[in-house]
Amino acid sequence: GVMEKLGLGPEVLLEENPRLIYARLTGFGQTGKYAKSAGHDINFLALSGVLSKLGRKDENPYAPLNLLADFAGGGVLCAMGIIIALYERTRSGKGQIIDASMVEGTAYLSSFLWKSQNLGLWNRPRGENLLDSGAPFYETYRTSDGKYMAVGAIEPQFYEQLIKGLGLDSDKLPSQLSFSDWPRMKKMFASIFAQKTQEEWCSIFDGADACVTPVLSFDDAASHQHNKQRGSFIKNDQEEISPRPAPLLSRTPAVPSFKRDPFIGEHTEEILLEYGFSKEEIAKLHSENVIEFSKPKANL
């Protein structure tokens, strides 16, 4: 309802321009009991059902930062909705309103979890399943230097390479999918990983199809050989590191800017002047807290 208060709701703007695509990204959506309620990523995750699946055995559910609802179920799926609406407009010539709910976006993103419940992947309590830290071959392990290795050796051929790299004999171990042996196997794997540094484990598993990789910090990720070879991270003119735009397009790849990110409100006045607003109109909008200014101070 915020845009309606400003007189900029979709009905007003679509009447002026029927081709307009108007995206509304909210936590709970435009209708329903919680439509006007406050919330954050963790609340949207909770209502979607996904939060109940996240966490280790005998621990509370936990939210993975604010990536799932805000950015994945929210921003990415809203952007997809815009692309779909743009494509549809090439046929109908008409715009439309996109009701992007972070709850529904996150739930839809988790369709695999819903549709695979009867496949034996998620029929055990939280933290005891294949991909939620229950399996010893899909887990993170601490190394002797306090770092971690990530293990994702699901397929038998990858699991065999994992066992070989750990110096174990698969003939003397329980079956890979023996659920009752998973806790004991996790302890065994943990004790072995704790005997070497992360770098030593990398030298063992690099080049082997064991699905074992180092858990990298932001700094280490930017400097890792694979990421450097692909140019996966870039530096701006302030020496700040960030991910390069993805995915890569072969014919029209994104050309990243190497300038620092603008401050909120830094270019508000310039943009509005460019669009034909007078200085008096801009001053009025600012005094009514409709827009925000934030001019960076010169370093003299």
mmCIF file of C-alpha atoms in Angstrom:
data_model
loop_
_atom_site.group_PDB
_atom_site.id
_atom_site.type_symbol
_atom_site.label_atom_id
_atom_site.label_comp_id
_atom_site.label_asym_id
_atom_site.label_seq_id
_atom_site.Cartn_x
_atom_site.Cartn_y
_atom_site.Cartn_z
ATOM 1 C CA GLY A 1 0.000 0.000 0.000
ATOM 2 C CA VAL A 2 3.003 2.338 0.162
ATOM 3 C CA MET A 3 2.925 3.201 -3.531
ATOM 4 C CA GLU A 4 -0.816 3.899 -3.393
ATOM 5 C CA LYS A 5 -0.182 6.489 -0.662
ATOM 6 C CA LEU A 6 2.188 8.242 -3.070
ATOM 7 C CA GLY A 7 -0.397 8.129 -5.854
ATOM 8 C CA LEU A 8 1.838 5.745 -7.800
ATOM 9 C CA GLY A 9 -0.116 2.501 -7.483
ATOM 10 C CA PRO A 10 -0.313 0.131 -10.469
ATOM 11 C CA GLU A 11 -3.887 1.058 -11.397
ATOM 12 C CA VAL A 12 -2.908 4.723 -11.844
ATOM 13 C CA LEU A 13 0.241 4.007 -13.826
ATOM 14 C CA LEU A 14 -1.209 1.218 -15.989
ATOM 15 C CA GLU A 15 -4.028 3.528 -16.999
ATOM 16 C CA GLU A 16 -1.426 5.974 -18.270
ATOM 17 C CA ASN A 17 0.733 3.255 -19.851
ATOM 18 C CA PRO A 18 -1.049 -0.093 -20.459
ATOM 19 C CA ARG A 19 2.275 -1.682 -21.521
ATOM 20 C CA LEU A 20 3.822 -1.085 -18.106
ATOM 21 C CA ILE A 21 5.104 -4.083 -16.138
ATOM 22 C CA TYR A 22 4.701 -3.335 -12.431
ATOM 23 C CA ALA A 23 6.552 -5.647 -10.036
ATOM 24 C CA ARG A 24 5.519 -5.755 -6.378
ATOM 25 C CA LEU A 25 8.053 -7.602 -4.235
ATOM 26 C CA THR A 26 6.902 -8.206 -0.648
ATOM 27 C CA GLY A 27 7.365 -10.778 2.073
ATOM 28 C CA PHE A 28 3.836 -12.135 2.339
ATOM 29 C CA GLY A 29 2.273 -11.013 -0.951
ATOM 30 C CA GLN A 30 -0.447 -8.504 -1.799
ATOM 31 C CA THR A 31 -3.333 -10.448 -0.224
ATOM 32 C CA GLY A 32 -3.913 -12.781 2.699
ATOM 33 C CA LYS A 33 -3.894 -12.531 6.493
ATOM 34 C CA TYR A 34 -0.248 -11.397 6.737
ATOM 35 C CA ALA A 35 -0.243 -9.118 3.671
ATOM 36 C CA LYS A 36 0.274 -5.945 5.726
ATOM 37 C CA SER A 37 2.376 -7.552 8.472
ATOM 38 C CA ALA A 38 6.040 -6.803 9.077
ATOM 39 C CA GLY A 39 8.546 -9.594 8.599
ATOM 40 C CA HIS A 40 12.071 -10.549 7.621
ATOM 41 C CA ASP A 41 13.738 -13.385 5.730
ATOM 42 C CA ILE A 42 13.517 -15.771 8.695
ATOM 43 C CA ASN A 43 9.752 -15.187 8.988
ATOM 44 C CA PHE A 44 9.153 -15.782 5.287
ATOM 45 C CA LEU A 45 11.281 -18.948 5.466
ATOM 46 C CA ALA A 46 9.254 -20.121 8.444
ATOM 47 C CA LEU A 47 5.892 -19.643 6.719
ATOM 48 C CA SER A 48 7.112 -21.333 3.519
ATOM 49 C CA GLY A 49 7.873 -24.586 5.345
ATOM 50 C CA VAL A 50 11.523 -24.524 4.269
ATOM 51 C CA LEU A 51 12.919 -23.383 7.627
ATOM 52 C CA SER A 52 11.664 -26.600 9.251
ATOM 53 C CA LYS A 53 14.094 -28.544 7.033
ATOM 54 C CA LEU A 54 17.203 -26.471 7.830
ATOM 55 C CA GLY A 55 19.375 -27.455 10.771
ATOM 56 C CA ARG A 56 21.254 -30.294 12.383
ATOM 57 C CA LYS A 57 19.848 -33.145 14.410
ATOM 58 C CA ASP A 58 18.600 -32.154 17.877
ATOM 59 C CA GLU A 59 19.165 -28.460 17.147
ATOM 60 C CA ASN A 60 16.770 -25.607 16.410
ATOM 61 C CA PRO A 61 16.060 -24.829 12.757
ATOM 62 C CA TYR A 62 18.405 -22.116 11.473
ATOM 63 C CA ALA A 63 18.180 -19.579 8.678
ATOM 64 C CA PRO A 64 21.108 -19.425 6.198
ATOM 65 C CA LEU A 65 21.751 -15.682 6.525
ATOM 66 C CA ASN A 66 19.056 -13.889 4.495
ATOM 67 C CA LEU A 67 19.865 -15.501 1.169
ATOM 68 C CA LEU A 68 16.941 -17.850 0.632
ATOM 69 C CA ALA A 69 13.845 -15.670 1.014
ATOM 70 C CA ASP A 70 15.180 -12.167 0.346
ATOM 71 C CA PHE A 71 17.409 -12.884 -2.618
ATOM 72 C CA ALA A 72 16.503 -16.293 -4.065
ATOM 73 C CA GLY A 73 12.782 -16.670 -3.387
ATOM 74 C CA GLY A 74 12.343 -12.901 -3.544
ATOM 75 C CA GLY A 75 14.690 -11.014 -5.841
ATOM 76 C CA VAL A 76 15.596 -13.737 -8.322
ATOM 77 C CA LEU A 77 12.054 -15.046 -8.791
ATOM 78 C CA CYS A 78 10.711 -11.492 -9.035
ATOM 79 C CA ALA A 79 13.265 -10.814 -11.771
ATOM 80 C CA MET A 80 12.148 -14.013 -13.496
ATOM 81 C CA GLY A 81 8.556 -12.798 -13.276
ATOM 82 C CA ILE A 82 9.575 -9.538 -14.966
ATOM 83 C CA ILE A 83 11.315 -11.457 -17.768
ATOM 84 C CA ILE A 84 8.227 -13.660 -18.232
ATOM 85 C CA ALA A 85 5.979 -10.577 -18.350
ATOM 86 C CA LEU A 86 8.292 -8.890 -20.870
ATOM 87 C CA TYR A 87 8.159 -11.968 -23.082
ATOM 88 C CA GLU A 88 4.361 -12.181 -22.807
ATOM 89 C CA ARG A 89 4.105 -8.500 -23.729
ATOM 90 C CA THR A 90 5.778 -9.190 -27.069
ATOM 91 C CA ARG A 91 2.661 -11.230 -27.916
ATOM 92 C CA SER A 92 -0.152 -9.316 -26.211
ATOM 93 C CA GLY A 93 1.267 -5.797 -26.206
ATOM 94 C CA LYS A 94 0.001 -5.427 -22.649
ATOM 95 C CA GLY A 95 1.716 -4.997 -19.304
ATOM 96 C CA GLN A 96 0.646 -6.553 -16.001
ATOM 97 C CA ILE A 97 1.207 -6.570 -12.251
ATOM 98 C CA ILE A 98 3.625 -9.079 -10.709
ATOM 99 C CA ASP A 99 2.731 -10.159 -7.166
ATOM 100 C CA ALA A 100 6.072 -11.555 -5.945
ATOM 101 C CA SER A 101 5.746 -13.037 -2.455
ATOM 102 C CA MET A 102 8.952 -14.140 -0.754
ATOM 103 C CA VAL A 103 7.021 -16.868 1.081
ATOM 104 C CA GLU A 104 5.689 -18.307 -2.163
ATOM 105 C CA GLY A 105 8.952 -17.770 -4.013
ATOM 106 C CA THR A 106 10.871 -19.684 -1.362
ATOM 107 C CA ALA A 107 8.260 -22.455 -1.307
ATOM 108 C CA TYR A 108 8.391 -22.739 -5.093
ATOM 109 C CA LEU A 109 12.181 -22.785 -4.979
ATOM 110 C CA SER A 110 11.883 -25.783 -2.650
ATOM 111 C CA SER A 111 9.651 -27.756 -5.036
ATOM 112 C CA PHE A 112 12.286 -30.500 -5.129
ATOM 113 C CA LEU A 113 11.857 -31.039 -1.379
ATOM 114 C CA TRP A 114 8.071 -31.274 -1.694
ATOM 115 C CA LYS A 115 8.100 -33.596 -4.687
ATOM 116 C CA SER A 116 10.845 -35.925 -3.410
ATOM 117 C CA GLN A 117 9.340 -36.648 0.008
ATOM 118 C CA ASN A 118 8.275 -40.130 -1.056
ATOM 119 C CA LEU A 119 11.646 -41.023 -2.574
ATOM 120 C CA GLY A 120 13.288 -41.666 0.798
ATOM 121 C CA LEU A 121 15.367 -38.485 0.712
ATOM 122 C CA TRP A 122 13.474 -36.501 3.368
ATOM 123 C CA ASN A 123 11.438 -39.035 5.325
ATOM 124 C CA ARG A 124 13.646 -38.927 8.431
ATOM 125 C CA PRO A 125 13.779 -36.184 11.098
ATOM 126 C CA ARG A 126 15.738 -32.982 10.387
ATOM 127 C CA GLY A 127 19.486 -33.575 10.304
ATOM 128 C CA GLU A 128 19.215 -37.315 9.598
ATOM 129 C CA ASN A 129 18.678 -37.249 5.839
ATOM 130 C CA LEU A 130 20.912 -37.451 2.797
ATOM 131 C CA LEU A 131 21.475 -33.735 2.185
ATOM 132 C CA ASP A 132 20.859 -32.105 5.578
ATOM 133 C CA SER A 133 24.046 -33.229 7.404
ATOM 134 C CA GLY A 134 22.748 -36.704 8.221
ATOM 135 C CA ALA A 135 25.028 -38.537 5.789
ATOM 136 C CA PRO A 136 28.771 -38.795 6.515
ATOM 137 C CA PHE A 137 29.487 -38.297 2.815
ATOM 138 C CA TYR A 138 27.556 -34.993 2.611
ATOM 139 C CA GLU A 139 29.051 -32.933 5.398
ATOM 140 C CA THR A 140 31.748 -30.435 6.368
ATOM 141 C CA TYR A 141 34.774 -31.523 8.389
ATOM 142 C CA ARG A 142 37.262 -29.497 10.429
ATOM 143 C CA THR A 143 40.939 -29.754 9.492
ATOM 144 C CA SER A 144 43.975 -29.608 11.769
ATOM 145 C CA ASP A 145 44.537 -25.903 11.031
ATOM 146 C CA GLY A 146 40.981 -24.935 12.037
ATOM 147 C CA LYS A 147 39.643 -24.731 8.490
ATOM 148 C CA TYR A 148 37.077 -26.998 6.821
ATOM 149 C CA MET A 149 36.559 -29.354 3.897
ATOM 150 C CA ALA A 150 33.206 -29.867 2.189
ATOM 151 C CA VAL A 151 32.279 -33.423 1.210
ATOM 152 C CA GLY A 152 29.496 -34.247 -1.275
ATOM 153 C CA ALA A 153 30.340 -37.786 -2.403
ATOM 154 C CA ILE A 154 26.807 -39.052 -3.043
ATOM 155 C CA GLU A 155 27.258 -41.356 -6.045
ATOM 156 C CA PRO A 156 29.019 -44.698 -5.337
ATOM 157 C CA GLN A 157 31.944 -43.971 -7.666
ATOM 158 C CA PHE A 158 32.591 -40.635 -5.938
ATOM 159 C CA TYR A 159 32.183 -42.225 -2.503
ATOM 160 C CA GLU A 160 34.810 -44.800 -3.415
ATOM 161 C CA GLN A 161 37.245 -41.993 -4.276
ATOM 162 C CA LEU A 162 36.457 -40.330 -0.943
ATOM 163 C CA ILE A 163 37.179 -43.541 0.966
ATOM 164 C CA LYS A 164 40.420 -44.007 -0.971
ATOM 165 C CA GLY A 165 41.542 -40.426 -0.264
ATOM 166 C CA LEU A 166 40.862 -40.913 3.445
ATOM 167 C CA GLY A 167 43.101 -43.991 3.431
ATOM 168 C CA LEU A 168 40.284 -46.396 4.227
ATOM 169 C CA ASP A 169 39.274 -49.744 2.720
ATOM 170 C CA SER A 170 35.642 -49.840 1.556
ATOM 171 C CA ASP A 171 35.545 -53.644 1.989
ATOM 172 C CA LYS A 172 36.023 -53.153 5.716
ATOM 173 C CA LEU A 173 33.337 -50.480 6.053
ATOM 174 C CA PRO A 174 29.533 -50.651 6.294
ATOM 175 C CA SER A 175 27.418 -50.045 3.219
ATOM 176 C CA GLN A 176 27.361 -46.404 2.136
ATOM 177 C CA LEU A 177 23.586 -46.188 2.706
ATOM 178 C CA SER A 178 23.492 -47.974 6.051
ATOM 179 C CA PHE A 179 21.632 -45.272 7.980
ATOM 180 C CA SER A 180 22.301 -46.840 11.368
ATOM 181 C CA ASP A 181 26.061 -46.600 10.762
ATOM 182 C CA TRP A 182 26.038 -42.953 9.642
ATOM 183 C CA PRO A 183 26.727 -41.432 13.120
ATOM 184 C CA ARG A 184 29.708 -43.748 13.659
ATOM 185 C CA MET A 185 31.036 -43.093 10.154
ATOM 186 C CA LYS A 186 30.781 -39.337 10.643
ATOM 187 C CA LYS A 187 32.908 -39.570 13.770
ATOM 188 C CA MET A 188 35.468 -41.688 11.901
ATOM 189 C CA PHE A 189 35.628 -39.259 8.972
ATOM 190 C CA ALA A 190 35.894 -36.295 11.358
ATOM 191 C CA SER A 191 38.844 -37.825 13.207
ATOM 192 C CA ILE A 192 40.677 -38.480 9.918
ATOM 193 C CA PHE A 193 40.059 -35.001 8.481
ATOM 194 C CA ALA A 194 41.319 -33.501 11.753
ATOM 195 C CA GLN A 195 44.764 -35.047 11.177
ATOM 196 C CA LYS A 196 45.741 -32.875 8.188
ATOM 197 C CA THR A 197 45.578 -29.228 7.177
ATOM 198 C CA GLN A 198 43.148 -27.947 4.581
ATOM 199 C CA GLU A 199 46.003 -27.489 2.120
ATOM 200 C CA GLU A 200 47.138 -31.084 2.642
ATOM 201 C CA TRP A 201 43.623 -32.380 1.982
ATOM 202 C CA CYS A 202 43.419 -30.235 -1.143
ATOM 203 C CA SER A 203 46.612 -31.817 -2.443
ATOM 204 C CA ILE A 204 45.053 -35.250 -1.874
ATOM 205 C CA PHE A 205 41.640 -34.573 -3.407
ATOM 206 C CA ASP A 206 42.375 -32.020 -6.138
ATOM 207 C CA GLY A 207 42.030 -33.877 -9.425
ATOM 208 C CA ALA A 208 40.116 -36.779 -7.852
ATOM 209 C CA ASP A 209 36.377 -37.183 -8.442
ATOM 210 C CA ALA A 210 35.606 -37.457 -4.742
ATOM 211 C CA CYS A 211 33.496 -34.272 -4.554
ATOM 212 C CA VAL A 212 35.734 -32.878 -1.818
ATOM 213 C CA THR A 213 36.569 -29.167 -1.843
ATOM 214 C CA PRO A 214 37.899 -26.601 0.619
ATOM 215 C CA VAL A 215 35.453 -24.337 2.451
ATOM 216 C CA LEU A 216 36.848 -20.962 1.417
ATOM 217 C CA SER A 217 36.579 -17.583 3.100
ATOM 218 C CA PHE A 218 35.629 -14.616 0.911
ATOM 219 C CA ASP A 219 39.300 -13.656 0.575
ATOM 220 C CA ASP A 220 40.358 -17.212 -0.217
ATOM 221 C CA ALA A 221 37.530 -17.639 -2.740
ATOM 222 C CA ALA A 222 38.653 -14.580 -4.685
ATOM 223 C CA SER A 223 42.254 -15.799 -4.794
ATOM 224 C CA HIS A 224 41.576 -19.492 -5.446
ATOM 225 C CA GLN A 225 43.242 -20.733 -8.639
ATOM 226 C CA HIS A 226 40.019 -21.959 -10.271
ATOM 227 C CA ASN A 227 38.153 -18.709 -9.620
ATOM 228 C CA LYS A 228 41.134 -16.639 -10.762
ATOM 229 C CA GLN A 229 41.351 -18.595 -14.018
ATOM 230 C CA ARG A 230 37.688 -17.811 -14.717
ATOM 231 C CA GLY A 231 37.836 -14.228 -13.456
ATOM 232 C CA SER A 232 34.969 -15.021 -11.104
ATOM 233 C CA PHE A 233 35.694 -12.050 -8.826
ATOM 234 C CA ILE A 234 36.543 -8.449 -9.658
ATOM 235 C CA LYS A 235 38.034 -5.434 -7.875
ATOM 236 C CA ASN A 236 36.589 -1.944 -8.133
ATOM 237 C CA ASP A 237 38.539 1.295 -8.075
ATOM 238 C CA GLN A 238 38.437 1.217 -4.264
ATOM 239 C CA GLU A 239 40.105 -2.236 -4.244
ATOM 240 C CA GLU A 240 36.854 -3.810 -3.006
ATOM 241 C CA ILE A 241 36.270 -7.383 -4.178
ATOM 242 C CA SER A 242 32.900 -8.642 -5.386
ATOM 243 C CA PRO A 243 31.570 -11.450 -7.605
ATOM 244 C CA ARG A 244 31.574 -10.858 -11.355
ATOM 245 C CA PRO A 245 28.048 -10.811 -12.857
ATOM 246 C CA ALA A 246 26.753 -14.293 -13.660
ATOM 247 C CA PRO A 247 25.818 -16.285 -15.642
ATOM 248 C CA LEU A 248 28.135 -15.663 -18.571
ATOM 249 C CA LEU A 249 26.508 -15.014 -21.937
ATOM 250 C CA SER A 250 28.592 -16.019 -24.958
ATOM 251 C CA ARG A 251 27.572 -13.227 -27.344
ATOM 252 C CA THR A 252 26.553 -10.430 -24.977
ATOM 253 C CA PRO A 253 28.462 -10.928 -21.734
ATOM 254 C CA ALA A 254 27.946 -8.398 -18.952
ATOM 255 C CA VAL A 255 30.564 -5.650 -18.768
ATOM 256 C CA PRO A 256 31.034 -5.032 -15.037
ATOM 257 C CA SER A 257 31.596 -1.566 -13.667
ATOM 258 C CA PHE A 258 34.811 -1.040 -11.763
ATOM 259 C CA LYS A 259 33.486 2.043 -9.976
ATOM 260 C CA ARG A 260 32.401 1.842 -6.364
ATOM 261 C CA ASP A 261 28.710 1.261 -5.661
ATOM 262 C CA PRO A 262 26.732 4.513 -5.363
ATOM 263 C CA PHE A 263 25.450 5.593 -1.966
ATOM 264 C CA ILE A 264 21.675 5.525 -1.479
ATOM 265 C CA GLY A 265 20.392 8.872 -2.718
ATOM 266 C CA GLU A 266 23.722 9.975 -4.193
ATOM 267 C CA HIS A 267 22.320 10.639 -7.679
ATOM 268 C CA THR A 268 18.682 11.335 -6.815
ATOM 269 C CA GLU A 269 18.772 14.997 -7.808
ATOM 270 C CA GLU A 270 20.679 14.441 -11.064
ATOM 271 C CA ILE A 271 18.309 11.682 -12.193
ATOM 272 C CA LEU A 272 15.155 13.670 -11.411
ATOM 273 C CA LEU A 273 16.535 16.760 -13.168
ATOM 274 C CA GLU A 274 17.335 14.583 -16.180
ATOM 275 C CA TYR A 275 13.723 13.373 -16.217
ATOM 276 C CA GLY A 276 12.354 16.916 -16.233
ATOM 277 C CA PHE A 277 11.585 17.639 -12.594
ATOM 278 C CA SER A 278 12.229 21.222 -11.493
ATOM 279 C CA LYS A 279 14.474 22.006 -8.519
ATOM 280 C CA GLU A 280 11.392 23.264 -6.663
ATOM 281 C CA GLU A 281 9.550 19.968 -7.246
ATOM 282 C CA ILE A 282 12.600 18.008 -6.118
ATOM 283 C CA ALA A 283 12.932 20.135 -2.966
ATOM 284 C CA LYS A 284 9.252 19.523 -2.154
ATOM 285 C CA LEU A 285 9.631 15.751 -2.608
ATOM 286 C CA HIS A 286 12.662 15.835 -0.335
ATOM 287 C CA SER A 287 10.908 17.895 2.348
ATOM 288 C CA GLU A 288 8.032 15.386 2.315
ATOM 289 C CA ASN A 289 10.504 12.470 2.726
ATOM 290 C CA VAL A 290 9.462 10.946 -0.597
ATOM 291 C CA ILE A 291 13.070 10.963 -1.839
ATOM 292 C CA GLU A 292 16.442 10.886 -0.126
ATOM 293 C CA PHE A 293 19.683 12.764 -0.713
ATOM 294 C CA SER A 294 23.124 11.536 0.305
ATOM 295 C CA LYS A 295 26.012 13.514 -1.090
ATOM 296 C CA PRO A 296 29.463 12.060 -0.375
ATOM 297 C CA LYS A 297 31.898 14.459 1.202
ATOM 298 C CA ALA A 298 35.110 15.220 -0.671
ATOM 299 C CA ASN A 299 38.301 13.897 0.915
ATOM 300 C CA LEU A 300 40.388 17.080 1.099
#
